Each structure stands twice: as structure tokens, then as C-alpha cells.
Coordinates of C-alpha atoms and ligand atoms in Angstrom, one line a residue:
M18 CA 50.1 -13.8 45.1
W19 CA 46.9 -15.0 45.9
R20 CA 46.9 -17.2 43.7
A21 CA 50.2 -19.4 45.2
I22 CA 48.1 -20.1 48.1
G23 CA 45.7 -22.0 46.3
L24 CA 42.5 -19.6 46.7
D25 CA 41.8 -20.3 43.0
E26 CA 37.9 -20.3 43.7
P27 CA 37.7 -16.9 41.1
V28 CA 36.1 -14.2 43.2
A29 CA 35.5 -10.2 42.6
S30 CA 38.4 -8.4 44.3
P31 CA 37.0 -7.3 47.4
Q32 CA 37.2 -3.9 47.6
L33 CA 36.2 -3.1 44.4
D34 CA 32.2 -2.8 44.5
P35 CA 30.7 -0.7 46.9
S36 CA 27.6 -0.3 44.3
S37 CA 26.8 -4.3 46.1
S38 CA 27.9 -2.9 50.1
V39 CA 25.0 -2.4 52.7
E40 CA 24.6 0.1 53.9
G41 CA 27.0 0.2 57.5
K42 CA 25.0 -0.4 60.9
G43 CA 24.4 2.3 62.6
N44 CA 24.5 4.9 59.2
Q45 CA 21.1 5.2 59.2
D46 CA 21.6 8.9 61.2
G47 CA 18.9 10.6 58.8
R48 CA 21.2 12.6 57.0
Q49 CA 21.0 13.3 53.1
R50 CA 23.7 10.8 51.4
E51 CA 22.1 11.4 48.1
W52 CA 22.0 14.6 45.7
S53 CA 19.9 15.2 42.3
C54 CA 21.3 17.5 40.3
G55 CA 19.8 17.6 37.0
R56 CA 21.0 14.6 35.1
L57 CA 23.5 13.2 37.2
K58 CA 23.2 11.6 40.6
F59 CA 25.6 11.8 43.2
R60 CA 24.9 8.9 46.8
T61 CA 27.1 7.7 49.4
D62 CA 24.6 5.4 50.7
F63 CA 27.1 2.5 51.2
D64 CA 29.8 1.5 53.5
S65 CA 32.6 3.5 54.1
G66 CA 30.1 6.5 52.2
N67 CA 31.4 10.3 52.3
L68 CA 29.6 13.1 50.6
G69 CA 27.9 16.1 53.4
D70 CA 26.8 17.6 50.3
V71 CA 26.8 18.4 46.3
I72 CA 25.7 22.1 44.8
P73 CA 26.0 23.1 41.1
C74 CA 28.1 25.4 40.3
T75 CA 26.7 28.0 37.7
K76 CA 29.0 25.7 34.5
E77 CA 27.4 23.4 33.3
G78 CA 29.2 20.6 34.3
E79 CA 30.6 21.8 37.5
Y80 CA 29.9 20.9 41.3
D81 CA 30.9 21.9 44.2
L82 CA 30.8 19.3 47.5
W83 CA 31.2 19.5 51.0
V84 CA 33.0 15.9 53.3
R85 CA 30.7 15.9 56.5
P86 CA 33.6 15.8 59.6
D87 CA 33.8 13.3 61.4
C88 CA 30.7 11.9 63.4
S89 CA 28.7 15.2 61.3
G90 CA 25.8 17.0 63.0
Q91 CA 26.3 15.2 66.8
A92 CA 27.7 16.7 69.6
C93 CA 30.9 15.1 69.1
E94 CA 31.5 16.9 65.3
T95 CA 34.9 17.3 65.0
K96 CA 37.3 18.9 62.3
H97 CA 39.2 15.7 60.9
R98 CA 37.1 16.8 57.1
T99 CA 39.6 15.1 55.2
W100 CA 37.7 11.2 53.7
F101 CA 35.6 10.7 50.7
Y102 CA 33.9 7.8 48.1
F103 CA 30.6 9.3 46.6
G104 CA 29.0 7.6 43.4
V105 CA 28.2 9.7 40.3
S106 CA 25.7 8.6 37.9
G107 CA 23.1 9.6 34.6
Q108 CA 26.6 10.7 33.0
S109 CA 26.8 9.9 29.5
A110 CA 30.4 8.4 27.7
N111 CA 32.7 10.5 27.3
E112 CA 31.2 13.2 29.4
V113 CA 33.8 15.4 31.3
V114 CA 32.4 16.5 34.8
S115 CA 34.5 18.6 37.3
F116 CA 34.2 18.1 40.8
N117 CA 36.3 20.5 43.8
V118 CA 35.9 19.1 47.1
V119 CA 35.9 22.7 48.9
N120 CA 36.1 22.2 53.2
M121 CA 38.5 20.2 53.5
N122 CA 41.3 20.1 55.5
K123 CA 44.2 20.7 54.4
Q124 CA 45.9 18.5 52.5
A125 CA 48.7 20.8 50.4
K126 CA 52.0 19.1 50.8
L127 CA 49.9 15.9 50.1
Y128 CA 48.9 17.5 47.0
S129 CA 52.4 19.5 46.3
F130 CA 53.3 15.2 45.4
D131 CA 50.7 14.9 42.5
M132 CA 47.9 12.7 44.7
R133 CA 45.1 12.6 43.0
P134 CA 41.4 10.7 43.3
V135 CA 40.6 7.6 42.7
Y136 CA 38.4 6.3 40.2
F137 CA 36.2 3.5 39.6
T138 CA 33.7 2.1 37.4
P139 CA 32.3 -1.3 38.0
G140 CA 32.2 -3.6 35.1
S141 CA 34.4 -1.4 33.2
T142 CA 37.7 -0.8 34.6
E143 CA 39.5 -3.6 36.8
Q144 CA 40.8 -1.3 39.3
W145 CA 40.8 1.8 41.7
L146 CA 43.0 3.7 39.2
P147 CA 44.0 7.3 39.9
T148 CA 41.8 10.2 37.8
S149 CA 43.7 11.2 34.8
D150 CA 44.9 14.8 35.2
P151 CA 46.4 17.2 38.0
V152 CA 44.0 18.1 41.2
R153 CA 44.4 22.2 41.4
H154 CA 44.6 23.6 45.1
Q155 CA 44.3 25.5 46.9
A156 CA 43.6 26.8 50.8
V157 CA 40.1 28.6 51.0
N158 CA 38.8 30.6 54.3
S159 CA 40.3 28.4 57.8
G160 CA 40.1 25.0 55.1
F161 CA 41.2 23.6 51.9
K162 CA 39.9 23.6 48.1
I163 CA 41.0 21.2 45.4
S164 CA 39.9 20.4 42.1
F165 CA 39.5 17.8 39.6
S166 CA 37.7 17.3 36.0
H167 CA 37.0 13.1 34.5
R168 CA 36.2 12.4 31.6
F169 CA 33.7 9.0 32.3
E170 CA 34.7 6.2 29.8
S171 CA 31.5 5.3 30.1
A172 CA 27.0 6.1 30.7
R173 CA 27.9 3.1 34.4
E174 CA 27.6 4.0 37.5
T175 CA 30.6 5.7 38.7
F176 CA 33.1 6.3 42.3
F177 CA 35.3 8.5 43.6
A178 CA 37.0 8.3 46.2
F179 CA 40.1 9.9 48.2
C180 CA 42.0 6.9 48.4
I181 CA 42.2 3.6 47.2
P182 CA 39.5 2.1 49.7
F183 CA 38.2 -0.5 51.3
S184 CA 35.1 -0.8 53.5
C185 CA 33.9 -2.8 56.5
T186 CA 31.9 -5.2 53.2
D187 CA 35.2 -5.1 51.5
N188 CA 36.7 -6.8 54.4
E189 CA 34.6 -9.4 55.3
R190 CA 34.1 -11.0 51.1
L191 CA 37.9 -11.3 51.7
M192 CA 38.5 -12.9 55.4
A193 CA 35.6 -14.9 54.6
T194 CA 37.6 -16.4 51.6
V195 CA 40.8 -15.8 53.1
Q196 CA 38.9 -18.2 56.0
K197 CA 37.3 -20.8 53.4
H198 CA 40.6 -21.7 51.9
A199 CA 42.4 -21.4 54.5
E200 CA 40.8 -24.0 56.9
Q201 CA 41.0 -26.4 54.3
R202 CA 45.1 -26.7 54.4
D203 CA 46.8 -29.1 56.4
D204 CA 50.5 -27.1 56.1
L205 CA 49.3 -24.0 58.2
Y206 CA 47.0 -23.7 61.3
F207 CA 44.3 -20.5 60.5
C208 CA 41.5 -19.7 62.8
R209 CA 39.2 -16.9 61.7
E210 CA 37.5 -15.7 65.9
I211 CA 36.3 -12.1 66.6
L212 CA 38.2 -10.5 69.2
G213 CA 35.6 -7.8 69.8
Y214 CA 32.3 -5.8 69.4
S215 CA 33.2 -2.1 68.4
K216 CA 30.8 0.7 69.9
H217 CA 28.2 -0.1 67.9
G218 CA 28.5 -3.7 67.4
R219 CA 30.5 -4.7 64.7
P220 CA 32.8 -8.0 64.9
I221 CA 36.1 -6.3 65.1
D222 CA 38.1 -9.7 63.4
L223 CA 40.9 -11.6 64.6
L224 CA 43.2 -13.8 62.6
T225 CA 45.4 -16.4 63.6
I226 CA 48.3 -18.0 61.6
T227 CA 50.8 -19.8 62.0
S228 CA 52.2 -23.9 61.6
K229 CA 50.9 -26.6 63.6
G230 CA 54.8 -27.1 65.3
G231 CA 53.6 -26.7 68.8
M232 CA 49.8 -26.8 68.9
L233 CA 49.0 -27.8 72.4
D234 CA 45.6 -29.8 72.6
S235 CA 43.7 -26.8 74.6
A236 CA 41.7 -23.8 73.1
E237 CA 43.4 -19.9 74.4
A238 CA 41.7 -18.5 77.9
P239 CA 38.9 -17.2 77.7
L240 CA 40.0 -13.0 77.6
S241 CA 38.9 -10.7 80.8
Y242 CA 37.0 -9.1 79.3
P243 CA 33.1 -8.9 79.3
C244 CA 32.7 -7.9 75.4
V245 CA 34.4 -11.0 73.8
D246 CA 32.7 -14.4 74.3
R247 CA 35.2 -16.5 72.6
G248 CA 33.8 -19.4 71.9
D249 CA 35.8 -20.4 69.1
A250 CA 39.1 -18.8 70.7
A251 CA 42.5 -20.7 68.3
R252 CA 44.7 -23.4 70.0
A253 CA 47.0 -22.0 72.2
F254 CA 50.5 -23.1 71.1
D255 CA 53.9 -23.6 73.4
P256 CA 54.8 -20.3 74.4
K257 CA 58.5 -20.6 72.8
K258 CA 56.7 -19.4 69.6
K259 CA 56.1 -16.1 69.9
I260 CA 54.0 -14.0 69.0
F261 CA 53.5 -11.7 66.5
V262 CA 50.9 -9.2 66.1
V263 CA 50.0 -6.3 63.3
T264 CA 46.5 -4.1 64.2
S265 CA 45.8 -1.7 60.9
R266 CA 43.4 0.8 60.1
V267 CA 42.7 2.3 64.2
H268 CA 43.1 5.8 61.8
P269 CA 39.2 4.5 59.4
G270 CA 40.4 6.7 56.9
E271 CA 43.7 5.4 56.1
T272 CA 43.1 2.6 54.0
P273 CA 46.7 2.7 52.9
A274 CA 47.7 0.8 56.3
T275 CA 44.9 -2.2 55.2
H276 CA 46.9 -2.3 51.4
V277 CA 49.8 -2.6 53.2
F278 CA 48.4 -5.5 55.8
N279 CA 46.8 -7.5 52.9
G280 CA 50.0 -7.5 51.4
F281 CA 51.6 -9.3 54.9
L282 CA 48.4 -11.9 55.4
G283 CA 49.1 -12.8 51.3
F284 CA 52.7 -13.5 51.8
L285 CA 52.5 -15.1 55.1
L286 CA 49.8 -17.3 52.9
Q287 CA 52.1 -18.2 50.8
R288 CA 51.7 -21.7 50.3
D289 CA 55.5 -22.6 48.8
D290 CA 58.0 -19.5 50.2
E291 CA 60.7 -20.4 52.1
R292 CA 60.5 -17.1 53.6
A293 CA 56.9 -17.5 54.7
I294 CA 57.0 -21.6 55.8
K295 CA 60.2 -20.7 57.8
L296 CA 57.7 -17.5 59.2
R297 CA 55.1 -19.5 60.2
E298 CA 57.3 -22.3 61.6
K299 CA 58.8 -19.3 64.1
F300 CA 55.9 -17.2 64.7
V301 CA 52.2 -17.6 65.7
F302 CA 51.0 -13.9 63.9
K303 CA 47.6 -12.4 65.9
L304 CA 46.5 -10.6 62.8
I305 CA 43.9 -7.5 63.5
P306 CA 42.6 -6.2 60.2
I307 CA 40.0 -3.2 60.5
V308 CA 40.5 -1.9 64.6
N309 CA 37.9 0.4 64.0
P310 CA 34.9 -0.6 62.1
D311 CA 32.7 1.8 63.0
G312 CA 34.7 4.8 62.2
V313 CA 35.0 2.4 58.9
S314 CA 31.9 2.2 58.2
F315 CA 30.7 5.3 58.8
G316 CA 33.2 7.3 56.4
H317 CA 35.3 8.7 58.4
Y318 CA 38.5 9.9 58.4
R319 CA 40.0 9.9 62.1
S320 CA 38.1 9.4 64.9
D321 CA 35.3 6.1 65.5
S322 CA 31.2 6.7 66.2
Q323 CA 32.6 9.1 69.4
G324 CA 34.5 11.8 68.0
Q325 CA 37.4 10.1 69.7
N326 CA 41.4 9.0 68.3
L327 CA 41.3 5.6 69.8
N328 CA 44.7 6.1 69.3
R329 CA 45.3 8.2 72.1
F330 CA 43.7 5.1 74.8
Y331 CA 46.0 2.7 74.4
D332 CA 47.2 4.0 78.0
D333 CA 44.2 3.2 80.2
P334 CA 41.0 2.2 77.7
K335 CA 38.2 1.6 79.2
P336 CA 36.2 -1.5 78.3
D337 CA 32.8 0.6 77.8
L338 CA 34.5 3.9 76.9
H339 CA 36.7 2.7 74.5
P340 CA 35.8 -1.2 73.2
E341 CA 38.0 -1.4 70.2
T342 CA 41.2 -0.6 72.0
F343 CA 40.3 -2.5 74.9
A344 CA 40.0 -5.8 73.3
V345 CA 43.2 -5.0 71.5
K346 CA 45.1 -4.6 74.3
S347 CA 44.2 -6.6 76.1
L348 CA 45.1 -9.1 73.3
I349 CA 48.2 -7.9 73.9
M350 CA 48.7 -8.0 77.9
Y351 CA 47.1 -11.8 77.3
Y352 CA 50.4 -13.2 75.4
F353 CA 52.6 -11.0 77.0
G354 CA 51.6 -12.1 80.2
K355 CA 52.3 -15.8 78.7
G356 CA 56.2 -14.1 77.8
S357 CA 55.4 -14.9 74.5
L358 CA 55.0 -11.8 73.5
E359 CA 57.3 -10.3 70.7
V360 CA 56.5 -7.9 67.9
C361 CA 53.7 -5.8 68.0
I362 CA 53.5 -3.2 64.1
D363 CA 50.3 -0.7 64.8
L364 CA 49.7 0.3 60.3
H365 CA 49.4 4.1 59.6
A366 CA 49.0 6.5 56.5
H367 CA 50.0 9.8 56.3
A368 CA 49.5 13.0 54.6
N369 CA 52.9 15.2 55.2
R370 CA 55.8 12.3 54.9
M371 CA 56.3 10.8 51.2
G372 CA 57.1 7.4 51.3
S373 CA 57.0 4.7 53.8
F374 CA 59.5 4.4 57.6
A375 CA 58.5 3.1 60.7
Y376 CA 57.8 6.0 64.5
C377 CA 59.8 3.1 66.9
N378 CA 60.2 3.7 71.1
H379 CA 62.8 6.3 72.1
L380 CA 65.2 2.8 73.8
S381 CA 68.5 1.8 75.5
S382 CA 71.3 1.9 73.2
Q383 CA 71.0 -1.7 73.1
Q384 CA 67.9 -2.3 73.1
Q385 CA 67.8 0.8 70.0
I386 CA 69.8 -0.9 68.0
D387 CA 67.8 -3.9 67.4
T388 CA 65.3 -1.2 65.9
I389 CA 68.2 0.2 64.2
M390 CA 68.6 -3.3 62.1
Y391 CA 64.9 -4.3 61.9
T392 CA 64.0 -0.7 60.0
K393 CA 67.1 -0.2 58.0
L394 CA 67.0 -4.7 57.1
V395 CA 63.3 -3.4 55.5
A396 CA 64.3 -1.1 53.4
M397 CA 66.9 -3.5 52.4
N398 CA 64.0 -5.5 51.5
C399 CA 61.2 -3.1 49.9
P400 CA 63.0 0.4 47.7
Y401 CA 59.4 1.9 49.7
F402 CA 60.3 0.8 52.4
D403 CA 62.5 4.5 53.3
F404 CA 64.8 4.1 56.1
R405 CA 65.5 7.7 56.6
S406 CA 62.8 8.6 57.3
C407 CA 62.2 6.5 60.1
S408 CA 61.7 8.5 63.8
F409 CA 63.6 7.1 67.6
S410 CA 62.6 10.4 69.3
E411 CA 62.0 10.3 72.9
R412 CA 60.2 13.8 72.1
N413 CA 58.2 11.3 69.5
M414 CA 56.5 9.4 72.4
S415 CA 55.1 12.4 73.5
I416 CA 54.6 14.9 71.3
K417 CA 50.6 16.4 71.7
D418 CA 48.1 16.2 68.8
K419 CA 46.6 19.7 68.2
N420 CA 43.4 18.3 70.3
G421 CA 46.3 18.0 72.6
E422 CA 46.5 14.1 73.2
S423 CA 49.7 13.2 73.8
K424 CA 51.4 10.2 72.2
E425 CA 51.7 8.7 75.2
G426 CA 48.2 7.1 75.4
S427 CA 49.3 5.8 70.9
N428 CA 49.5 2.1 71.0
R429 CA 53.4 1.7 70.3
V430 CA 54.5 4.2 73.1
A431 CA 51.4 2.9 75.2
L432 CA 52.6 -0.9 75.0
Y433 CA 56.2 0.1 75.5
R434 CA 55.2 1.4 78.1
S435 CA 53.2 -1.8 79.7
T436 CA 55.4 -4.1 78.6
N437 CA 59.0 -2.4 77.6
L438 CA 58.3 -5.0 75.0
V439 CA 61.9 -4.2 72.1
H440 CA 59.8 -5.2 68.7
I441 CA 57.1 -2.0 68.5
Y442 CA 56.5 0.0 65.4
T443 CA 53.8 1.9 63.8
I444 CA 54.6 1.8 60.1
E445 CA 53.5 5.7 58.0
T446 CA 52.4 5.2 54.1
N447 CA 51.7 8.1 52.5
Y448 CA 48.1 8.0 51.0
S449 CA 50.2 8.7 47.1
C450 CA 54.0 8.9 46.3
A451 CA 57.3 6.4 47.2
S452 CA 60.5 8.4 47.1
L453 CA 62.1 5.6 45.9
T454 CA 65.7 6.4 47.3
T455 CA 66.0 2.4 48.3
A456 CA 68.5 0.4 46.1
V457 CA 68.1 -3.5 47.3
T458 CA 70.5 -5.6 46.1
D459 CA 69.7 -9.7 45.2
A460 CA 69.4 -12.0 47.6
T461 CA 71.4 -14.9 46.4
D462 CA 72.3 -18.5 47.6
G463 CA 75.7 -18.1 46.6
T464 CA 76.0 -19.0 43.2
K465 CA 72.9 -18.1 41.6
T466 CA 70.4 -15.0 42.5
L467 CA 67.2 -16.4 43.8
S468 CA 65.1 -13.0 44.7
P469 CA 66.5 -9.8 43.0
G470 CA 66.9 -6.3 43.6
Y471 CA 65.8 -3.0 42.5
K472 CA 68.1 -0.7 41.7
V473 CA 67.3 3.5 42.4
Q474 CA 64.4 5.0 39.9
S475 CA 62.8 8.5 41.2
R476 CA 59.8 9.5 42.8
K477 CA 56.6 6.6 42.1
K478 CA 52.8 6.5 43.0
F479 CA 52.1 3.7 44.7
T480 CA 49.6 1.1 43.8
V481 CA 47.5 -1.5 46.0
D482 CA 50.2 -3.9 44.7
S483 CA 53.7 -2.1 46.2
F484 CA 51.6 -0.7 49.8
G485 CA 51.5 -5.2 49.6
Q486 CA 55.4 -4.7 48.8
I487 CA 55.5 -3.0 52.4
G488 CA 54.1 -5.6 54.4
K489 CA 55.8 -7.6 52.8
A490 CA 59.0 -6.6 53.4
L491 CA 58.6 -6.2 57.3
L492 CA 57.9 -9.8 58.0
V493 CA 61.2 -9.7 55.5
G494 CA 63.4 -7.8 57.8
M495 CA 62.2 -9.8 61.0
L496 CA 63.0 -13.1 59.0
D497 CA 66.4 -11.4 58.4
V498 CA 67.0 -9.4 61.7
R499 CA 66.3 -13.0 63.5
E500 CA 68.7 -14.7 60.1
W501 CA 66.3 -17.4 60.0
N502 CA 66.0 -16.5 55.7
P503 CA 66.8 -18.7 53.6
Y504 CA 67.3 -16.0 50.7
S505 CA 68.7 -12.6 52.9
R506 CA 69.9 -9.8 50.8
L507 CA 72.6 -9.0 53.2
K508 CA 74.9 -11.5 52.3
S509 CA 75.1 -8.9 48.8
S510 CA 74.2 -5.3 50.7
E511 CA 77.5 -3.2 51.6
F512 CA 76.8 -5.0 54.8
K513 CA 77.6 -8.5 54.6
N514 CA 76.4 -9.4 57.6
M515 CA 75.0 -9.0 60.8
Q516 CA 78.2 -7.6 63.0
I517 CA 78.7 -5.2 60.2
L518 CA 75.5 -4.1 60.7
R519 CA 75.4 -4.2 64.2
N520 CA 78.8 -2.0 64.2
W521 CA 76.9 0.5 61.6
A522 CA 73.7 0.5 63.8
S523 CA 75.1 1.1 67.1
S524 CA 77.3 4.2 64.8
Y525 CA 74.2 5.7 64.3
I526 CA 73.0 5.6 67.7
N527 CA 76.5 7.8 68.5
A528 CA 76.0 9.8 65.5
S529 CA 72.7 10.2 67.0
V530 CA 73.3 11.3 69.9
L531 CA 75.8 13.3 68.5
S532 CA 73.7 15.9 66.5
K533 CA 71.9 16.6 69.3
K534 CA 75.2 17.8 70.8
F535 CA 75.4 19.8 67.8
K536 CA 72.4 21.5 67.7
S537 CA 72.2 22.0 71.4
L538 CA 75.6 24.1 70.9
S539 CA 74.7 25.1 67.4
A540 CA 72.1 27.6 68.4
L541 CA 74.4 29.8 70.8
S542 CA 75.9 30.0 67.0
P543 CA 74.7 32.8 65.2
K544 CA 74.6 30.3 62.0
K545 CA 72.1 27.4 61.7
S546 CA 73.7 24.6 60.8
S547 CA 72.5 22.3 58.3
V548 CA 73.5 19.0 61.3
A549 CA 71.0 21.0 64.2
A550 CA 68.7 21.1 61.8
A551 CA 68.8 17.1 60.7
A552 CA 68.9 16.4 64.6
T553 CA 66.8 14.0 66.8
D554 CA 64.5 12.8 63.9
K555 CA 66.9 12.6 60.6
P556 CA 70.6 11.3 62.0
L557 CA 73.6 11.0 60.0
P558 CA 74.3 14.3 59.4
K559 CA 76.5 15.8 57.6
P560 CA 79.1 17.7 60.0
R561 CA 79.8 21.5 58.9
R562 CA 82.0 23.6 59.8
S563 CA 79.4 26.4 61.2
S564 CA 78.9 23.1 63.9
I565 CA 82.5 22.3 63.9
S566 CA 83.6 25.8 65.6
A567 CA 80.1 25.6 67.6
A568 CA 81.0 22.9 69.2
R569 CA 84.4 23.6 69.2
G570 CA 82.7 27.1 71.4
D571 CA 84.8 29.5 69.5
G572 CA 84.5 30.8 65.8
G573 CA 88.1 29.3 64.3
G574 CA 91.3 30.7 64.4
E575 CA 94.3 29.2 64.9
N576 CA 95.3 25.2 64.6
K577 CA 93.4 24.3 62.8
K578 CA 93.7 21.2 61.5
E579 CA 94.6 20.0 64.9
R580 CA 92.0 21.0 66.4
R581 CA 90.0 19.2 63.2
K582 CA 91.6 16.4 63.5
S583 CA 91.1 16.0 67.5
I584 CA 87.4 16.6 66.6
F585 CA 87.9 13.3 64.0
D586 CA 90.0 11.4 66.1
Q587 CA 87.4 12.2 68.8
N588 CA 83.9 11.1 66.3
K589 CA 85.6 8.3 64.0
E590 CA 82.8 5.5 65.0
L591 CA 80.1 8.9 63.8
I592 CA 82.6 9.4 60.4
R593 CA 82.9 5.8 59.2
A594 CA 79.4 5.3 59.7
M595 CA 78.4 8.8 57.8
S596 CA 80.3 7.3 54.7
L597 CA 78.2 4.5 54.9
E598 CA 75.4 6.5 54.5
N599 CA 77.2 8.4 52.0
R600 CA 77.6 6.5 50.0
E601 CA 75.0 4.9 49.8
R602 CA 73.0 8.3 48.6
R603 CA 75.7 9.4 46.2
R604 CA 75.0 5.8 44.6
S605 CA 71.3 6.5 44.4
I606 CA 72.1 9.8 42.6
A607 CA 73.7 7.9 40.4
L608 CA 71.5 5.2 39.1
Q609 CA 68.0 8.4 39.6
N610 CA 70.5 10.4 37.0
E611 CA 70.9 7.1 35.5
A612 CA 67.8 6.6 35.3
E613 CA 67.0 9.6 33.7
K614 CA 69.5 9.5 31.2
D615 CA 67.9 7.1 29.4
K616 CA 64.7 9.2 30.4
R617 CA 66.0 11.3 28.0
A618 CA 68.3 9.0 25.4
V619 CA 64.1 7.7 24.5
G620 CA 63.0 10.4 23.6
G621 CA 60.5 11.0 26.1
D622 CA 58.7 8.1 24.4
K623 CA 56.7 6.4 27.2
S624 CA 56.1 2.7 25.9
V625 CA 60.2 2.1 25.9
S626 CA 60.4 4.2 28.8
D627 CA 57.6 1.7 31.0
K628 CA 60.0 -1.1 29.9
L629 CA 63.1 -0.1 31.2
N630 CA 61.1 1.1 33.9
V631 CA 60.0 -2.6 34.7
Q632 CA 63.0 -4.4 33.8
R633 CA 64.5 -2.4 36.9
L634 CA 61.6 -3.4 39.0
E635 CA 61.2 -6.8 39.2
L636 CA 60.5 -8.2 42.7
D637 CA 60.8 -11.7 43.6
G638 CA 60.2 -12.1 39.9
V639 CA 56.4 -10.6 40.7
E640 CA 56.2 -8.4 37.4
T641 CA 55.4 -4.7 39.2
N642 CA 54.3 -2.1 36.9
E643 CA 51.8 -1.6 38.7
N644 CA 50.2 1.4 36.9
I645 CA 49.0 -0.8 34.5
K646 CA 48.9 -4.4 36.0
A647 CA 45.2 -4.7 37.5
V648 CA 44.8 -5.6 41.1
R649 CA 44.2 -9.9 40.7
W650 CA 43.0 -11.4 44.6
F651 CA 42.8 -14.3 43.6
Ligands
LIG16 ZN1 47.2 7.4 62.3

């Protein structure tokens, strides 16, 4: 991916070298960061590291590990204990060591998807890999314990983490390298500046990427907050060229967000891809890779340095208390004030739902059609993005989390309340698994295939590459919405054109409204209908007779045919929408069955079944057998 943008200087994969990370500023809180347990040494004295304690078990070769809660030992200590990242040395090659992480937050759903810790041995493995054996997990007291074993490939120091890490140091390396190369290119405009500083004084990077079309002679005006000296501010552009903002890692432990972000950035910088060229021509991209650098550097899971969830303060951020959210919101409101703000995407990771999906605001029907079309188009370009998991519910704009903080303060909702902008999304991506229920059709120019599609496969583990494909699809989906995509998959899909897709989106809304009605009516019925259960977050439910009876307000009876006909007449659009969705679902199931059959036919021969998988998962000519392929950045 990176070679294509001209970054040909060999640079180590940025996330692959924790041993050379410097200890993060402000991390010197006097807490223990190294443990000697017999021959083995554990350490967490590097950027994003997290481990609270290590105690050898009575059984030789087994260790109990404790995760440090966010803001450990401070008055603002939180209950977030999920992110871990530590190094182990002193072992011999082929030695097997067992680890029990004994005080995690409950993450049963995640580990039931076969989530595994990842490991990396600098100088030995080329990339972060999942540990080879499944994790055992259980609830203990008020917490949660995972147990895993690892056979060390060598005597070198090996690092283990909850999920593939990406620290501030990794980010600095990547940003510096991208800057060095991108600034030399004459086919794009690139600027790296400091948007603001965190509570502990860490810089918050802001990248501007676009074409040189519409560039004005002046620089952008300084933003109106005290923490920033925008001396090297990016050049201003004609306000007709719209602003597309992407933010990531307000929640520090959600590293999949960064891998999606990097896929987005990599595609956007492609030199020759016509879609990337079109995107740069049409939008000015403002990208913020790490919103919460303190939290990332401290190895927190969800909080900043003060124990705060920064994604709950976008409604009224204070420059002294939440300088990170204040800086991001100031930037966004600046472009809103200029009339050029168009899209805001905030990237996150999710522990409960598989795959990748969007939380969207609940909008008026006309506006909602636009967000439904965008998310559907993203799914049509990426098998890892699952439209059916997307939420458009009103409840999800104000629901309170365990700490009693409302989503009204989240980036998505607060920015919508301030701007009424349609295209504001939270993109969630599971830490571990893609559901892969979405078939992706070929992109053609009418005569030949320009960009091959995917068939549906069974559940698949996410890798850095597949996370990155989601970032790419977020861009391609926006080109499709605007009908600017030279390789659109729309023509080869069942929707054929934007009008049919628009009609479908409209039907989808009607189906949601109707399923809400079913929900309230069926609450009166002794039978719980599946329609009610699926109501708002999962539209396009299949109505059952019990719901229809409930909607009718009686328990059935004579003239059934007539009544059914009348209900179906009233809801033609719903039925049409459902039949489209069901057709897609049936096709997915058939393809999955076919894949299973293929696997059985080869008698469990893994190499042959891998080959089949590779054949099925070709994307734009990029080989994507991710579990085998090393991550190569440059
Ligand atoms: Zn999050």
C-alpha cells in the first residue's frame, strides 16, 4: 500500500519496535515497571505499556498478571482494566510459558469470538501475530480472567498485547515518514501541523491532504483557543472544496481505530488510483490520528490522564479540562463557520458486536436516507463492514453509559447538535472478528472488471490489512454517494443505480418505523415477536403472524386472508425492502454453505482451503491472505 504512494525508503514497520520506544512523558509516576521472576523478566517501561503486577504461580512456568486500571493510584483511578502490553525476556527458545491475566474487565463476548492476545518478537517475527492456542476465560469474583500459553520461538525479548498496538512513538515514526515523502510530491498538497496539546503537553497531530486545486494564497486563520500557536497553519482552500474530518483514538486502547485510520490514510495518498485522485480533487481532508495521546502513552484503555472519557465532553469542552476535545471541536466548528464542513468520522473499536459498523444520528427521513445510503455503499465496497449492524436509533443519541455519562457528549451527537450536519458517524470495529456476511460485487467499466469483488466467507479474524480495507471503503463509499466513483460497484449490484438505492433506503426507514409500531403493539401480546426484538437497531425484520395479529389488535379469527392482504397492501414498501434484504441474506447463506462444502471436499487440507480462501478474497488485485502475509508499510 505504502510503496504505491512513493514511500520507497525502507523503514521498519512503525508498530513493530516497542523495545526502542521512549518512556512517555508524564509516565514517571513511581510505579513498578519491571519484575524479575526467576529467570524471566517482565517490563512495561515503554510507550503504551500496561501491566500492574506479576506473581509466579506455584506451578512452574505459569504467571499471574495484573492490569493497571486507567489512572492507577490516583484519586481519579477508574475501573477500566482491559488494555495490557508488556515484554518478557530471559526465557529459552521453545520454552512454553502460561499467563493468567486475572483482573480484567468482563470481556466474555470478545473471547467467545476466539479473541487472542498478540505477540511480537523483534528480529524474529515480522509482524504481530495472535498466540497459537485459544484463550481460556472465566468470570472471577467481580472481574474476569483470561489464560493463555505461548511457546517462545527464540530467546529474544517478546512483547504481548491485548490487541495489535500502536503507540504515540509508532505514530510519530509513521507521521514523520509520511510527511517527509508526501511534502515532496507535486501532485498533492500535504501539511502536518500541531492542532493542540494534551493535558500533559503531548502534541496532537493534524494532517491536511488534498489536491492543489482551489488553494488560496493565505494560510488558515488561527483557531480561537489559547493552547495552539498555529504558526505553520495549513494553506486555506476555496470553501467550495469541502472538508472531510477523521478523528481516531479518543479511546486509547481501541487500536483497531488506528489500523482503520492508517488504511484510510494509505489509500488517500495513492498516487495513481483514480479514486484517490478524485477524492483529493473534491475534498480537503483534515486527519487527526490520535486525539488522546496521554491515554495512549500511559497504556490506558478508555480514559485521558484525568480519568475522563473525552468522548463525553464534545458538547461543552473546556480548554483547561479537556484541551484535546476542545481543540478538535474548535477545528470542526471553524470549518463549519466557513460553510465548508461536509463529513466527520470518528473511529473506535467495539468489544461486543462482530465486524465493523456505524453509529449514525437519528435524522429526518430525507437526511436519514443519505446516511443509510452512505453506510450501505461502504458495505457494498467492503466485506468487513456490516450494514445490518449499523444503528440509526434515536435512543442511541442520548443513552447513558455505566458511568452515567450520556452520548449527548460524544463526538457524533454533540457535533450534530452544533452543526446539523448529515454525514457524522462513529465507526466501530470489533477487536477480533469480521462477520463477513457481506458479498461485494465486481467494479466494472461496463466491459471489463476493474476491481474484483469478494464472495462471502465464514467468520474471519481481523488483521492490520483487513482493518485498513475498512478505512479505504469509508472513502470509496463517499465517492459513490456523490456519484464520483469511476469504478463504482453499484452497477453490478442488485441496486443498479442510485435511484433504486435511494428508494430502498426510503423503504428501509419505513420498515424501521413500522417495526417500532409492531414493537409497541406486540408488547400487548403474550407472544414476543421477533419483529419487536429486532426493532430499531436492526431494521428490516421479518414480520411474523403473531406480530401481524398484534398489529391488528386481536388474536386472529375469520377472514384471515382478507386481513393479511389489507396489511400487506398497506406495507408494500416494507415488504419490498424485506425481500431485497432477504434475498441478500439467502445468497450469503448459500455462499457460506458453498465455502463450507469446499472445505469439506478438500478433506481439511489446510493448504488447499487457504488457497480457496485467497481466491475468494481478492481485492483490487491485492493479495489478502492476511494471516500469512507480513505487514509491509513501505
Ligand atoms: Zn470507543
